Amino acid sequence: MTKPRVLVLRAAGSNCDMETHHAFEYAGARAEMIHINRLLRQEVRLADYQILAIPGGFTYGDDISAGKILANELRYKLSQELAGFHQSGKLIIGICNGFQVLVKAGLLPELDLDAGQKVTLVHNDSGKFEDRWVYLKVHESPSVFTTPMPEQVYFPVAHAEGKFAVSYPAVLERLEANHQIVFRYCAADGGSAAYPANPNGSVRDIAGICDPTGRILGLMPHPERHIDPTNHPRWMRDGAAREGDGAAIFRNAVAYFR
Amino acid sequence: MITRIELAQKEQYHDAEGKAILAGARDLGVRALTAVHAFRVYYFLGELTPAEQELIAVRLLADAVTDDWIINALLQRSRGEFWSAEVALNRGVTDMVAESARKGAIDLGLRAVEAVRTARRYELCGSLSAAEKELIAQKLLMNKVVEHLHQPGERLFFPAEEPPFELIHVSLLQASGEELMKISRERDLFLNLTEMETIQAYFRSLQREPTDVELEMIAQTWSEHCSHKTLTGLVEFEGRVIDNPLKETIFRVTRELNLPWCVSVFKDNAGIIEFDDDYNVCFKVETHNHPSAMEPYGGANTGIGGVIRDPMGTGLGAKPIINTDIFCFGPVDLPHDQLPRGVLHPKRVMQGVVAGVRDYGNRMGIPTSNGALYFDERYLGNPLVYCGNVGLIPRDKCEKQVVPGDYIVVVGGRTGRDGIHGATASSGELHSESEGTWSGAVQIGNPIVEKKLVDTLMQARDLGLYRAITDCGAGGLSSAVGELAKTTGAEVDLEFIPLKYHGLTYMEIWISEAQERMVIFVAPDKLEQALAVFAAEDVEATVIGRTTTDHKIRLRYRGQVVGELEMAFLHDGQPRIVRKARWDPPAIAESEGAQPASLGEILHRILAAPNVCSKEWVIRQYDHEVQGGSVLKPLVGVVNDGPGDGCITRPRLESHRAVILANGLNPKYGLIDPYWMAASAIDEALRNIIAVGGRLERCALLDNFCWGNTDKPDRLGGLLRAAQACYDMALVLGTPFISGKDSLNNEYKTESGESIAIPPTLLISAIAVMEDCCTAVSMDLKRPGNALYILGETGKELGGSHYYEAIGHSSSAVPRVDPARARALFIALADAIAAGLVRACHDCSEGGLGAALAEMAFAGGLGAEVTLCDLPRSADLLRSDWALFSESNSRFIVEVIPGKEEEFRARFMQLPCARIGEVTSGPRLRIRGLIGELVVDEAIDLLKNSWQETMRW
């Protein structure tokens, strides 16, 4: 069985590229870290890959707003390649800054590179960058990345601009109706999440969404930071698991091509 | 044509910045302010049509969901009376967002955009007096060192102007001693008379006057900051002359221990030790005190940015993998009316420093996993900002090779007027006018430039495209090229160096301390390939000169030689400094008083003390998970909020081999006896390594001395005692020093002329390699019924303790260390942890046994029932309050599973070890004293609340 090829996209200020690369390799993919300039100069073809991963970081310093400049590069310089990639049944995942890029580039909540932005990620209600572990409820959704997945998982978040917001309520209803809400912040017992369980004030505790096809996923928490069981903040209390909760996301993506 | 675009979040979204300013104004006592609204402002220079202006607003600047915007007008949000204040960066200060905005505009096809500037506007509602406006502006809206209130119509863009070139000579040859010192003062050279005379003699032998850039270069190379002339000089102390005190203590112990896993010590930008078969790790800690006092955000920002470049410039370049930050501030609850003029409030300094480290470290993608905070009123005018970085480096990339004929290439950021005179300024004393005098020494970092730099350097390194590398730190290119090429010689054409803006003189170009620059030496046959690697990711790399064979540094500007110095004179020509040192133990009243009625209440107060309390507010703002290798985090326990000891990180995700980092710092002991302060700091750093599962056998230390003015014999004497302790302890413990740094002259001169020195402060940082991180333990109590043990002896050592501070007593009996016993204990405990006998372990430090037990209990969400009857203790430890709060060194509390107790005890047969109680499910900490009397009976959630409340901001 050939391993699916993963393009982990780098740009100035990407910084979770190595661990995202590692997570895909751990899950059985062949991953490469590729700088966006190489795509723009057509030294590398997106079409040669099966999975596009936009990792966390502070692309271009998050100047103007988080992920905005990289999002514009994708939207205005690589739109055809991206549309073709998605239409040919391939997968796209954006984590943290990558999620911010996907919503600002017009790839989420559904691929429409010409439309105005309907959802966004804004400054946390706490007004500051926060690193903390959060419980996530995994919902029934078309997402390839979470099929299968346990009902509740534990990942860290680390961001200043992660509050999910929508332009008008109908957008939310549509996300719900299409089952596009993949992850919601929840309390340890699975109950509803007040701060800090919902670390940023996201509307309806939304932590991650997919497009209607389930082939594009964006989420603020970092599954790639919970691959090894020793990543768990309490493995010393409760004993180390076989592997971290994040591994399933990458394995599901790889399995999709088998 | 200038287009002004203003944006703000729609009113239904939370305006965190506006709210923070409103809260800050309340703190300052401004009651008239009722609301604050914040706006982002962009100015675009270039011919743009209205459609293009709108394109920028809609597609680049505004978030369609959350933002309102307006072109060439104001988005007024205020009703009634308000004051509109716009804050812009001063000319020449790096404007990162503007650079990104210009790129964004060009990405949209708008090539007409020539330049961008950003600003922030505020609407402050209410009827404010002129004085209140001034207060709010100065204290909350801006820092005048880098920003100003922008007036409508004020010029924002400046045309390129090339200054006329004029070679400047300084008349030195005929100068009298008095005139020499006048030159030193007026040019901020910070050179003393002997040094000026040495320079004069050198130029007399050359029969010419020096140029300004030559003098500056010598002053930088000879500055305390770069040459460490005090601690490598001659010191008269206790009837003998010590030749190079550092060599006799810190360097000597490493040489005598002669450990095979020390790869490179005290010679490169960071010390290197072995990690595994493929990689080594290197570690460096630096200070950035004076810049942080003047501009906390920029000072700390460039402090961490600068120390990250040390591992990047070590060997052929290490990948930065962990940050550590330790800060010392004045009291954050100081009333504003007690603040001396010219001093920023400690809370503002702290918030700025934390934000500076946060924004740089997080953007670089380096986990900040360990640190410490310390508060003392003597840090008020002179806070300390220690920043450290660990790097991972392939074993075959640890040596540089400098040969003649290589190209000298500067990579990364451009050179600007920022940071002129940083190295020399940091060697002087701060005073109430410092912020005006030295504003040029303040820099603002651009982490994304540095991230791009490290990304491309690692590629070039692995392709073998350069032979030597160093960072531009204090002293800029002058120090970097001067140091790296000292065995060959170098010539540099200053006009090749890329500039941020026109107008710099050749001298400014050479000594600028602009950030994010590295220098590499590239073989001629590799040049093209090397430049291509950088160009591929938009990193600027420019050939500025060549290495030579003549052992001189030669500078040209527009074809004319503007400076030429022999490397031998520059690096070895500095006259040795002879200083006197003296140490007299301070007179400290011995007062012990009666045992307070409620030790539980005292325990609450100690837990709430700023030096003990939870630092969660700081820790959570740092990304401590990035790079994916976090094993033991700074916050641990059942709800992830207890105080972890050392932090553990796996640098290679495919392996369970790990690095442990820890720090030790005890300035309060330094005020009593710097010898025992140093010994305690070493003990504390090592305790934190051992407590989590590390071992002494692969553990190295870093020293960082921050001291007052060591021209004063008593200050220097204290430092020598501390250095001696470093030798004495490290030799017995078997832990070598691999790198270090000193920052002297940490004094602040008040308006009345009094000079306030910081407490003598030695930071000891420890790094250890852990074979298998799966044996690590955390400090939180794990299960009811488990036994609790104490290791180590408790003495009546309350001098400098938080207990005495809390109850207002004093003593000179500062905690001491018996290094041989500490070593035996550390080894036995490391073995017990490796054998899986330990469920939790925490060292006793600030607040002693009482604080340690409380922390373990509330971190684990469990209670404990403890009795101190069998506590191993010294003969004079006669009272339960002393037992509970003495800060004696080399002590741990350990949780052991009942079935493993015998095996555990057997490992400590000859060592102080006693069972003191057990873990309980009832959520109370109950402690019985030396004769079995109940002295503490407190609910753990209330103890936790006291511990968290102080810094719950």
mmCIF file of N, CA, C and O in Angstrom, chain A residues 10 12 14-15 18-19 35 37 41 58 60-61 63-64 68-69 72-73 76-77 120 122 125 129-133 154 166 225 228 230-231 233-237, chain B residues 59-60 63 65-66 96 100 103 107 319 362-363 365 448 451 536-538 620-628 630-631 633 637 640 650 656 773 780-781 839 860:
data_model
loop_
_atom_site.group_PDB
_atom_site.id
_atom_site.type_symbol
_atom_site.label_atom_id
_atom_site.label_comp_id
_atom_site.label_asym_id
_atom_site.label_seq_id
_atom_site.Cartn_x
_atom_site.Cartn_y
_atom_site.Cartn_z
ATOM 1 N N ARG A 10 4.378 25.523 4.904
ATOM 2 C CA ARG A 10 5.098 26.483 5.742
ATOM 3 C C ARG A 10 5.030 27.860 5.124
ATOM 4 O O ARG A 10 4.976 28.001 3.903
ATOM 5 N N ALA A 12 6.359 32.186 6.356
ATOM 6 C CA ALA A 12 7.064 32.942 7.394
ATOM 7 C C ALA A 12 6.231 32.915 8.666
ATOM 8 O O ALA A 12 5.084 33.340 8.665
ATOM 9 N N SER A 14 5.245 30.153 10.405
ATOM 10 C CA SER A 14 4.661 28.852 10.767
ATOM 11 C C SER A 14 5.538 28.272 11.857
ATOM 12 O O SER A 14 6.759 28.417 11.815
ATOM 13 N N ASN A 15 4.945 27.584 12.845
ATOM 14 C CA ASN A 15 5.858 26.985 13.809
ATOM 15 C C ASN A 15 5.424 25.649 14.371
ATOM 16 O O ASN A 15 6.108 25.098 15.213
ATOM 17 N N MET A 18 6.862 21.021 12.341
ATOM 18 C CA MET A 18 7.616 19.802 12.643
ATOM 19 C C MET A 18 6.730 18.761 13.329
ATOM 20 O O MET A 18 6.759 17.587 12.980
ATOM 21 N N GLU A 19 5.948 19.211 14.323
ATOM 22 C CA GLU A 19 5.133 18.229 15.047
ATOM 23 C C GLU A 19 3.952 17.754 14.208
ATOM 24 O O GLU A 19 3.493 16.620 14.360
ATOM 25 N N HIS A 35 7.552 25.116 1.794
ATOM 26 C CA HIS A 35 7.340 26.566 1.925
ATOM 27 C C HIS A 35 6.400 27.052 0.828
ATOM 28 O O HIS A 35 6.475 26.580 -0.313
ATOM 29 N N ASN A 37 6.389 29.605 -0.909
ATOM 30 C CA ASN A 37 7.066 30.146 -2.095
ATOM 31 C C ASN A 37 7.280 29.078 -3.166
ATOM 32 O O ASN A 37 7.268 29.362 -4.360
ATOM 33 N N ARG A 41 5.982 29.487 -6.849
ATOM 34 C CA ARG A 41 6.929 29.438 -7.974
ATOM 35 C C ARG A 41 6.758 28.178 -8.810
ATOM 36 O O ARG A 41 7.550 27.919 -9.705
ATOM 37 N N PHE A 58 2.291 31.632 13.699
ATOM 38 C CA PHE A 58 1.896 33.043 13.601
ATOM 39 C C PHE A 58 2.317 33.514 12.219
ATOM 40 O O PHE A 58 3.281 34.253 12.083
ATOM 41 N N TYR A 60 3.231 35.327 9.153
ATOM 42 C CA TYR A 60 3.472 36.771 8.962
ATOM 43 C C TYR A 60 3.173 37.541 10.239
ATOM 44 O O TYR A 60 2.658 38.664 10.225
ATOM 45 N N GLY A 61 3.474 36.900 11.378
ATOM 46 C CA GLY A 61 3.334 37.573 12.657
ATOM 47 C C GLY A 61 1.898 37.763 13.112
ATOM 48 O O GLY A 61 1.647 38.409 14.112
ATOM 49 N N ASP A 63 0.152 39.688 11.829
ATOM 50 C CA ASP A 63 -0.032 41.124 11.639
ATOM 51 C C ASP A 63 -1.347 41.334 10.883
ATOM 52 O O ASP A 63 -1.732 40.516 10.067
ATOM 53 N N ILE A 64 -2.000 42.421 11.153
ATOM 54 C CA ILE A 64 -3.335 42.768 10.655
ATOM 55 C C ILE A 64 -4.366 41.925 11.401
ATOM 56 O O ILE A 64 -5.092 42.429 12.208
ATOM 57 N N LYS A 68 -4.299 36.179 8.331
ATOM 58 C CA LYS A 68 -4.902 36.936 7.231
ATOM 59 C C LYS A 68 -4.021 36.972 5.970
ATOM 60 O O LYS A 68 -4.505 36.794 4.859
ATOM 61 N N ILE A 69 -2.746 37.204 6.156
ATOM 62 C CA ILE A 69 -1.910 37.407 4.965
ATOM 63 C C ILE A 69 -1.710 36.106 4.215
ATOM 64 O O ILE A 69 -1.797 36.072 2.980
ATOM 65 N N ASN A 72 -4.878 35.362 2.348
ATOM 66 C CA ASN A 72 -4.984 36.108 1.090
ATOM 67 C C ASN A 72 -4.083 35.524 0.006
ATOM 68 O O ASN A 72 -4.436 35.524 -1.164
ATOM 69 N N GLU A 73 -2.926 35.031 0.401
ATOM 70 C CA GLU A 73 -2.051 34.393 -0.600
ATOM 71 C C GLU A 73 -2.751 33.174 -1.205
ATOM 72 O O GLU A 73 -2.707 32.957 -2.417
ATOM 73 N N TYR A 76 -5.942 34.490 -3.313
ATOM 74 C CA TYR A 76 -5.719 35.245 -4.550
ATOM 75 C C TYR A 76 -4.635 34.676 -5.449
ATOM 76 O O TYR A 76 -4.517 35.059 -6.593
ATOM 77 N N LYS A 77 -3.810 33.768 -4.946
ATOM 78 C CA LYS A 77 -2.718 33.265 -5.780
ATOM 79 C C LYS A 77 -2.799 31.767 -6.049
ATOM 80 O O LYS A 77 -2.148 31.284 -6.951
ATOM 81 N N THR A 120 -15.529 33.619 11.604
ATOM 82 C CA THR A 120 -14.176 34.096 11.877
ATOM 83 C C THR A 120 -13.728 33.636 13.263
ATOM 84 O O THR A 120 -14.492 33.022 14.025
ATOM 85 N N VAL A 122 -11.842 35.422 16.484
ATOM 86 C CA VAL A 122 -11.409 36.725 16.995
ATOM 87 C C VAL A 122 -10.738 36.574 18.357
ATOM 88 O O VAL A 122 -10.644 35.484 18.909
ATOM 89 N N ASP A 125 -12.058 36.135 24.714
ATOM 90 C CA ASP A 125 -12.725 37.006 25.687
ATOM 91 C C ASP A 125 -11.787 37.405 26.821
ATOM 92 O O ASP A 125 -11.924 38.478 27.397
ATOM 93 N N PHE A 129 -3.390 35.759 25.153
ATOM 94 C CA PHE A 129 -2.957 34.440 24.705
ATOM 95 C C PHE A 129 -3.057 33.491 25.888
ATOM 96 O O PHE A 129 -2.650 33.823 26.994
ATOM 97 N N GLU A 130 -3.593 32.302 25.674
ATOM 98 C CA GLU A 130 -3.655 31.306 26.748
ATOM 99 C C GLU A 130 -3.313 29.924 26.223
ATOM 100 O O GLU A 130 -3.755 29.527 25.153
ATOM 101 N N ASP A 131 -2.514 29.236 27.023
ATOM 102 C CA ASP A 131 -2.163 27.849 26.749
ATOM 103 C C ASP A 131 -2.829 27.013 27.825
ATOM 104 O O ASP A 131 -2.538 27.191 29.009
ATOM 105 N N ARG A 132 -3.738 26.144 27.461
ATOM 106 C CA ARG A 132 -4.352 25.238 28.440
ATOM 107 C C ARG A 132 -4.933 24.022 27.723
ATOM 108 O O ARG A 132 -5.204 24.061 26.537
ATOM 109 N N TRP A 133 -5.105 22.943 28.485
ATOM 110 C CA TRP A 133 -5.703 21.729 27.918
ATOM 111 C C TRP A 133 -7.219 21.824 28.027
ATOM 112 O O TRP A 133 -7.737 22.322 29.035
ATOM 113 N N TYR A 154 -8.999 15.055 24.537
ATOM 114 C CA TYR A 154 -8.321 16.049 25.379
ATOM 115 C C TYR A 154 -7.114 16.587 24.605
ATOM 116 O O TYR A 154 -6.182 15.834 24.311
ATOM 117 N N VAL A 166 -19.703 34.241 14.215
ATOM 118 C CA VAL A 166 -20.362 34.208 12.904
ATOM 119 C C VAL A 166 -20.966 35.567 12.594
ATOM 120 O O VAL A 166 -21.237 36.354 13.489
ATOM 121 N N ARG A 225 -0.200 17.929 19.238
ATOM 122 C CA ARG A 225 0.534 18.036 20.496
ATOM 123 C C ARG A 225 0.105 16.962 21.489
ATOM 124 O O ARG A 225 0.492 17.006 22.646
ATOM 125 N N ASP A 228 2.076 11.504 21.638
ATOM 126 C CA ASP A 228 2.732 10.630 22.606
ATOM 127 C C ASP A 228 1.941 10.671 23.915
ATOM 128 O O ASP A 228 1.487 11.733 24.325
ATOM 129 N N THR A 230 2.945 10.701 26.824
ATOM 130 C CA THR A 230 3.554 11.580 27.837
ATOM 131 C C THR A 230 3.233 13.057 27.603
ATOM 132 O O THR A 230 3.637 13.908 28.381
ATOM 133 N N ASN A 231 2.532 13.365 26.505
ATOM 134 C CA ASN A 231 2.077 14.749 26.321
ATOM 135 C C ASN A 231 0.943 15.096 27.286
ATOM 136 O O ASN A 231 0.731 16.255 27.613
ATOM 137 N N PRO A 233 -1.172 16.013 30.308
ATOM 138 C CA PRO A 233 -0.665 16.688 31.509
ATOM 139 C C PRO A 233 -0.727 15.833 32.772
ATOM 140 O O PRO A 233 -0.070 16.161 33.748
ATOM 141 N N ARG A 234 -1.511 14.754 32.764
ATOM 142 C CA ARG A 234 -1.643 13.970 34.001
ATOM 143 C C ARG A 234 -1.265 12.514 33.814
ATOM 144 O O ARG A 234 -1.713 11.666 34.568
ATOM 145 N N TRP A 235 -0.396 12.214 32.837
ATOM 146 C CA TRP A 235 -0.010 10.809 32.667
ATOM 147 C C TRP A 235 0.710 10.306 33.910
ATOM 148 O O TRP A 235 0.692 9.129 34.211
ATOM 149 N N MET A 236 1.305 11.213 34.685
ATOM 150 C CA MET A 236 2.010 10.780 35.886
ATOM 151 C C MET A 236 1.040 10.426 37.016
ATOM 152 O O MET A 236 1.426 9.756 37.954
ATOM 153 N N ARG A 237 -0.179 10.891 36.932
ATOM 154 C CA ARG A 237 -1.202 10.514 37.932
ATOM 155 C C ARG A 237 -1.905 9.247 37.507
ATOM 156 O O ARG A 237 -2.077 8.320 38.277
ATOM 157 N N ARG B 59 -10.486 43.624 1.799
ATOM 158 C CA ARG B 59 -9.847 42.332 1.576
ATOM 159 C C ARG B 59 -8.606 42.105 2.419
ATOM 160 O O ARG B 59 -8.175 40.975 2.592
ATOM 161 N N LEU B 60 -8.006 43.187 2.898
ATOM 162 C CA LEU B 60 -6.771 42.995 3.657
ATOM 163 C C LEU B 60 -6.970 43.294 5.142
ATOM 164 O O LEU B 60 -6.601 42.494 5.994
ATOM 165 N N ASP B 63 -11.912 42.343 9.176
ATOM 166 C CA ASP B 63 -12.547 41.046 9.311
ATOM 167 C C ASP B 63 -14.025 41.281 9.035
ATOM 168 O O ASP B 63 -14.679 42.045 9.751
ATOM 169 N N VAL B 65 -16.605 39.711 9.522
ATOM 170 C CA VAL B 65 -17.564 39.346 10.567
ATOM 171 C C VAL B 65 -17.553 40.345 11.715
ATOM 172 O O VAL B 65 -18.599 40.724 12.230
ATOM 173 N N THR B 66 -16.382 40.790 12.088
ATOM 174 C CA THR B 66 -16.289 41.512 13.365
ATOM 175 C C THR B 66 -15.909 42.988 13.256
ATOM 176 O O THR B 66 -16.016 43.703 14.248
ATOM 177 N N MET B 96 6.452 46.447 12.531
ATOM 178 C CA MET B 96 6.304 45.127 11.912
ATOM 179 C C MET B 96 5.017 45.004 11.130
ATOM 180 O O MET B 96 4.984 44.463 10.041
ATOM 181 N N SER B 100 4.107 43.996 7.081
ATOM 182 C CA SER B 100 3.186 42.948 6.629
ATOM 183 C C SER B 100 2.052 43.533 5.801
ATOM 184 O O SER B 100 1.615 42.935 4.822
ATOM 185 N N LYS B 103 3.192 44.087 2.308
ATOM 186 C CA LYS B 103 3.219 42.824 1.570
ATOM 187 C C LYS B 103 1.804 42.420 1.171
ATOM 188 O O LYS B 103 1.558 42.011 0.036
ATOM 189 N N ASP B 107 0.362 41.749 -2.496
ATOM 190 C CA ASP B 107 -0.285 40.476 -2.838
ATOM 191 C C ASP B 107 -1.620 40.706 -3.535
ATOM 192 O O ASP B 107 -2.066 39.892 -4.332
ATOM 193 N N LYS B 319 19.233 24.391 16.814
ATOM 194 C CA LYS B 319 17.810 24.719 16.687
ATOM 195 C C LYS B 319 17.280 25.036 18.079
ATOM 196 O O LYS B 319 17.395 24.215 18.993
ATOM 197 N N ASN B 362 6.447 32.937 21.753
ATOM 198 C CA ASN B 362 5.335 32.243 21.111
ATOM 199 C C ASN B 362 5.444 32.324 19.597
ATOM 200 O O ASN B 362 5.207 31.351 18.901
ATOM 201 N N ARG B 363 5.807 33.497 19.085
ATOM 202 C CA ARG B 363 5.905 33.639 17.634
ATOM 203 C C ARG B 363 7.063 32.847 17.049
ATOM 204 O O ARG B 363 7.014 32.397 15.919
ATOM 205 N N GLY B 365 7.809 30.019 18.115
ATOM 206 C CA GLY B 365 7.457 28.607 18.227
ATOM 207 C C GLY B 365 8.391 27.843 19.134
ATOM 208 O O GLY B 365 8.726 26.691 18.884
ATOM 209 N N ILE B 448 9.253 37.261 13.656
ATOM 210 C CA ILE B 448 9.048 36.514 12.418
ATOM 211 C C ILE B 448 10.303 36.569 11.541
ATOM 212 O O ILE B 448 10.649 35.604 10.865
ATOM 213 N N LYS B 451 12.407 33.961 13.031
ATOM 214 C CA LYS B 451 11.919 32.610 12.715
ATOM 215 C C LYS B 451 12.335 32.217 11.298
ATOM 216 O O LYS B 451 12.803 31.096 11.061
ATOM 217 N N ALA B 536 15.224 31.813 -1.211
ATOM 218 C CA ALA B 536 14.036 30.983 -1.460
ATOM 219 C C ALA B 536 12.941 31.253 -0.441
ATOM 220 O O ALA B 536 11.765 31.039 -0.716
ATOM 221 N N GLU B 537 13.321 31.721 0.756
ATOM 222 C CA GLU B 537 12.297 31.985 1.777
ATOM 223 C C GLU B 537 12.301 33.449 2.207
ATOM 224 O O GLU B 537 11.963 33.781 3.344
ATOM 225 N N ASP B 538 12.701 34.313 1.285
ATOM 226 C CA ASP B 538 12.631 35.765 1.494
ATOM 227 C C ASP B 538 13.436 36.233 2.698
ATOM 228 O O ASP B 538 13.011 37.112 3.451
ATOM 229 N N ARG B 620 0.411 30.767 31.699
ATOM 230 C CA ARG B 620 -0.551 30.452 30.638
ATOM 231 C C ARG B 620 -0.407 31.337 29.403
ATOM 232 O O ARG B 620 -0.921 31.005 28.343
ATOM 233 N N GLN B 621 0.239 32.468 29.581
ATOM 234 C CA GLN B 621 0.414 33.336 28.405
ATOM 235 C C GLN B 621 1.565 32.879 27.515
ATOM 236 O O GLN B 621 1.734 33.368 26.415
ATOM 237 N N TYR B 622 2.360 31.961 28.045
ATOM 238 C CA TYR B 622 3.437 31.397 27.238
ATOM 239 C C TYR B 622 2.968 30.081 26.637
ATOM 240 O O TYR B 622 2.352 29.276 27.322
ATOM 241 N N ASP B 623 3.308 29.867 25.400
ATOM 242 C CA ASP B 623 3.045 28.569 24.792
ATOM 243 C C ASP B 623 4.092 27.602 25.333
ATOM 244 O O ASP B 623 5.270 27.733 25.020
ATOM 245 N N HIS B 624 3.662 26.669 26.204
ATOM 246 C CA HIS B 624 4.658 25.722 26.698
ATOM 247 C C HIS B 624 4.478 24.337 26.097
ATOM 248 O O HIS B 624 5.030 23.365 26.584
ATOM 249 N N GLU B 625 3.682 24.240 25.028
ATOM 250 C CA GLU B 625 3.439 22.935 24.394
ATOM 251 C C GLU B 625 3.973 22.864 22.974
ATOM 252 O O GLU B 625 4.044 21.779 22.399
ATOM 253 N N VAL B 626 4.292 24.014 22.378
ATOM 254 C CA VAL B 626 4.696 24.013 20.968
ATOM 255 C C VAL B 626 5.945 23.147 20.797
ATOM 256 O O VAL B 626 6.714 22.960 21.739
ATOM 257 N N GLN B 627 6.116 22.596 19.633
ATOM 258 C CA GLN B 627 7.140 21.612 19.261
ATOM 259 C C GLN B 627 6.765 20.214 19.727
ATOM 260 O O GLN B 627 7.450 19.244 19.390
ATOM 261 N N GLY B 628 5.679 20.102 20.509
ATOM 262 C CA GLY B 628 5.070 18.798 20.737
ATOM 263 C C GLY B 628 5.796 17.846 21.672
ATOM 264 O O GLY B 628 5.436 16.687 21.755
ATOM 265 N N SER B 630 6.403 18.317 25.139
ATOM 266 C CA SER B 630 6.260 18.618 26.563
ATOM 267 C C SER B 630 5.897 17.357 27.353
ATOM 268 O O SER B 630 4.925 16.682 27.040
ATOM 269 N N VAL B 631 6.683 17.045 28.372
ATOM 270 C CA VAL B 631 6.454 15.847 29.185
ATOM 271 C C VAL B 631 5.985 16.229 30.587
ATOM 272 O O VAL B 631 4.993 15.714 31.080
ATOM 273 N N LYS B 633 4.987 19.625 32.626
ATOM 274 C CA LYS B 633 4.683 21.022 32.320
ATOM 275 C C LYS B 633 4.883 21.897 33.555
ATOM 276 O O LYS B 633 4.969 21.385 34.671
ATOM 277 N N GLY B 637 -0.850 18.563 38.205
ATOM 278 C CA GLY B 637 -1.830 18.220 39.230
ATOM 279 C C GLY B 637 -3.186 17.892 38.667
ATOM 280 O O GLY B 637 -3.401 17.932 37.453
ATOM 281 N N ASN B 640 -4.418 20.622 36.699
ATOM 282 C CA ASN B 640 -3.355 21.314 35.952
ATOM 283 C C ASN B 640 -3.056 22.712 36.474
ATOM 284 O O ASN B 640 -2.881 23.648 35.689
ATOM 285 N N ARG B 650 10.876 16.557 25.480
ATOM 286 C CA ARG B 650 11.505 15.639 24.519
ATOM 287 C C ARG B 650 11.836 16.417 23.252
ATOM 288 O O ARG B 650 10.919 16.792 22.518
ATOM 289 N N HIS B 656 12.117 8.910 23.616
ATOM 290 C CA HIS B 656 11.707 9.293 24.967
ATOM 291 C C HIS B 656 12.863 9.858 25.776
ATOM 292 O O HIS B 656 12.773 10.021 26.987
ATOM 293 N N CYS B 773 12.052 9.477 29.723
ATOM 294 C CA CYS B 773 11.169 10.399 30.447
ATOM 295 C C CYS B 773 9.996 9.672 31.105
ATOM 296 O O CYS B 773 9.278 10.256 31.907
ATOM 297 N N ASP B 780 2.296 16.574 42.641
ATOM 298 C CA ASP B 780 0.954 16.527 43.219
ATOM 299 C C ASP B 780 0.711 15.192 43.927
ATOM 300 O O ASP B 780 1.083 14.133 43.431
ATOM 301 N N LEU B 781 0.052 15.236 45.083
ATOM 302 C CA LEU B 781 -0.270 14.002 45.795
ATOM 303 C C LEU B 781 -1.198 13.149 44.940
ATOM 304 O O LEU B 781 -2.103 13.660 44.290
ATOM 305 N N ARG B 839 5.789 8.133 44.080
ATOM 306 C CA ARG B 839 4.591 8.551 43.342
ATOM 307 C C ARG B 839 4.538 10.068 43.173
ATOM 308 O O ARG B 839 3.936 10.590 42.236
ATOM 309 N N GLY B 860 -2.806 18.048 44.193
ATOM 310 C CA GLY B 860 -3.371 16.717 43.998
ATOM 311 C C GLY B 860 -4.841 16.628 44.361
ATOM 312 O O GLY B 860 -5.469 15.589 44.169
#
